[in-house]
Amino acid sequence: MSRSLSLPTVAADGANLHRLVVEAEPETNLLLRLLEPFVIHDVLPSRVACATCGEVLAVEIAFAASADLAQRLHGRLSVIVGVRDAALAPAGGARGANAPDHRPSDHRTAAHRAA
């Protein structure tokens, strides 16, 4: 049975809720590397959803943080080796606890296009 989780738009401490949607290479340790910046900045995500679709790992991370810190986390995730695309959005439009609704944007590497 699928259950939808509704997230408030502001955390109890007044921090805004954000959602990072990442498209990456489906490597075994990439999920761990995506979560490391949250540990470094002492931010505990409220939800992490991931799914693989062919040669793409799609990850959605919902978390509470100031707008400044959310931008910093977005920047750090964007430059991780293996990340193809990262988008930051308010969590008000977050889907449920199911797999993220992130469609591959065809950001294939040169090696993938050549094959």
Coordinates of C-alpha atoms in Angstrom, one line a residue:
M1 CA 0.0 0.0 0.0
S2 CA 1.4 3.4 -1.0
R3 CA 1.1 6.2 1.5
S4 CA 1.6 9.8 0.7
L5 CA 3.5 12.0 3.1
S6 CA 2.6 15.7 3.3
L7 CA 5.4 18.0 4.3
P8 CA 4.8 21.4 5.9
T9 CA 6.5 24.3 4.1
V10 CA 8.3 25.6 7.3
A11 CA 10.0 23.5 10.0
A12 CA 9.2 23.9 13.7
D13 CA 12.3 26.0 14.2
G14 CA 11.4 28.4 11.4
A15 CA 13.8 27.0 8.8
N16 CA 12.4 26.6 5.3
L17 CA 11.8 23.1 3.9
H18 CA 13.6 22.4 0.7
R19 CA 13.8 19.6 -1.8
L20 CA 16.9 18.6 -3.8
V21 CA 16.4 16.4 -6.8
V22 CA 19.5 14.9 -8.2
E23 CA 20.1 12.9 -11.4
A24 CA 23.4 10.9 -11.3
E25 CA 25.3 7.9 -12.6
P26 CA 24.0 4.7 -10.9
E27 CA 27.2 4.0 -8.9
T28 CA 27.1 2.0 -5.7
N29 CA 28.7 4.6 -3.5
L30 CA 27.1 7.7 -5.0
L31 CA 24.2 7.8 -2.6
L32 CA 26.6 7.9 0.3
R33 CA 28.6 10.8 -1.3
L34 CA 25.3 12.7 -1.9
L35 CA 24.5 12.5 1.8
E36 CA 27.9 13.5 3.1
P37 CA 27.5 17.3 2.7
F38 CA 24.3 17.1 4.9
V39 CA 26.5 15.5 7.6
I40 CA 29.1 18.1 7.3
H41 CA 26.5 20.9 7.6
D42 CA 24.7 19.1 10.5
V43 CA 21.4 18.8 8.5
L44 CA 19.3 15.7 8.9
P45 CA 17.1 15.1 5.8
S46 CA 13.5 14.5 6.7
R47 CA 13.1 12.2 3.6
V48 CA 15.4 10.5 1.1
A49 CA 13.9 8.7 -1.9
C50 CA 15.9 7.1 -4.7
A51 CA 15.2 5.0 -7.7
T52 CA 17.3 3.7 -10.6
C53 CA 15.9 3.8 -14.1
G54 CA 18.2 2.3 -16.7
E55 CA 21.5 4.1 -16.4
V56 CA 20.2 6.9 -14.1
L57 CA 20.0 7.2 -10.4
A58 CA 17.3 9.7 -9.3
V59 CA 17.4 10.9 -5.7
E60 CA 15.1 13.3 -3.9
I61 CA 16.2 14.7 -0.6
A62 CA 13.8 16.8 1.6
F63 CA 15.3 18.8 4.4
A64 CA 14.9 21.9 6.6
A65 CA 17.5 24.6 6.4
S66 CA 18.0 28.3 5.8
A67 CA 17.8 29.5 2.1
D68 CA 21.6 30.2 2.3
L69 CA 22.4 26.7 3.5
A70 CA 20.1 25.1 1.0
Q71 CA 21.9 26.9 -1.8
R72 CA 25.3 25.8 -0.4
L73 CA 24.1 22.2 -0.3
H74 CA 22.8 22.4 -3.8
G75 CA 26.2 23.8 -5.0
R76 CA 28.1 21.0 -3.2
L77 CA 25.9 18.2 -4.7
S78 CA 26.1 19.8 -8.2
V79 CA 29.9 19.3 -8.4
I80 CA 30.1 15.7 -7.0
V81 CA 31.6 13.4 -9.6
G82 CA 28.9 11.3 -11.1
V83 CA 26.1 13.9 -10.7
R84 CA 24.5 14.9 -14.0
D85 CA 22.0 17.4 -12.8
A86 CA 20.8 18.8 -9.4
A87 CA 17.7 21.0 -8.9
L88 CA 16.7 22.8 -5.7
A89 CA 13.0 23.6 -5.0
P90 CA 10.8 24.5 -2.0
A91 CA 9.5 21.3 -0.4
G92 CA 5.9 22.6 -0.5
G93 CA 5.4 20.8 -3.9
A94 CA 7.2 17.6 -2.7
R95 CA 5.6 14.4 -3.8
G96 CA 5.2 11.6 -1.3
A97 CA 7.5 9.0 0.1
N98 CA 7.4 7.1 -3.2
A99 CA 10.1 7.2 -5.8
P100 CA 11.0 10.7 -7.0
D101 CA 9.2 12.1 -10.1
H102 CA 12.4 13.2 -11.9
R103 CA 12.6 12.4 -15.5
P104 CA 16.0 12.0 -17.1
S105 CA 17.0 15.2 -18.9
D106 CA 19.2 13.3 -21.5
H107 CA 22.4 14.8 -20.0
R108 CA 24.4 11.8 -21.2
T109 CA 28.1 11.8 -21.1
A110 CA 30.1 11.8 -24.3
A111 CA 30.8 8.1 -23.8
H112 CA 27.1 7.3 -23.6
R113 CA 26.3 9.3 -26.8
A114 CA 29.2 7.6 -28.7
A115 CA 28.0 4.1 -27.7

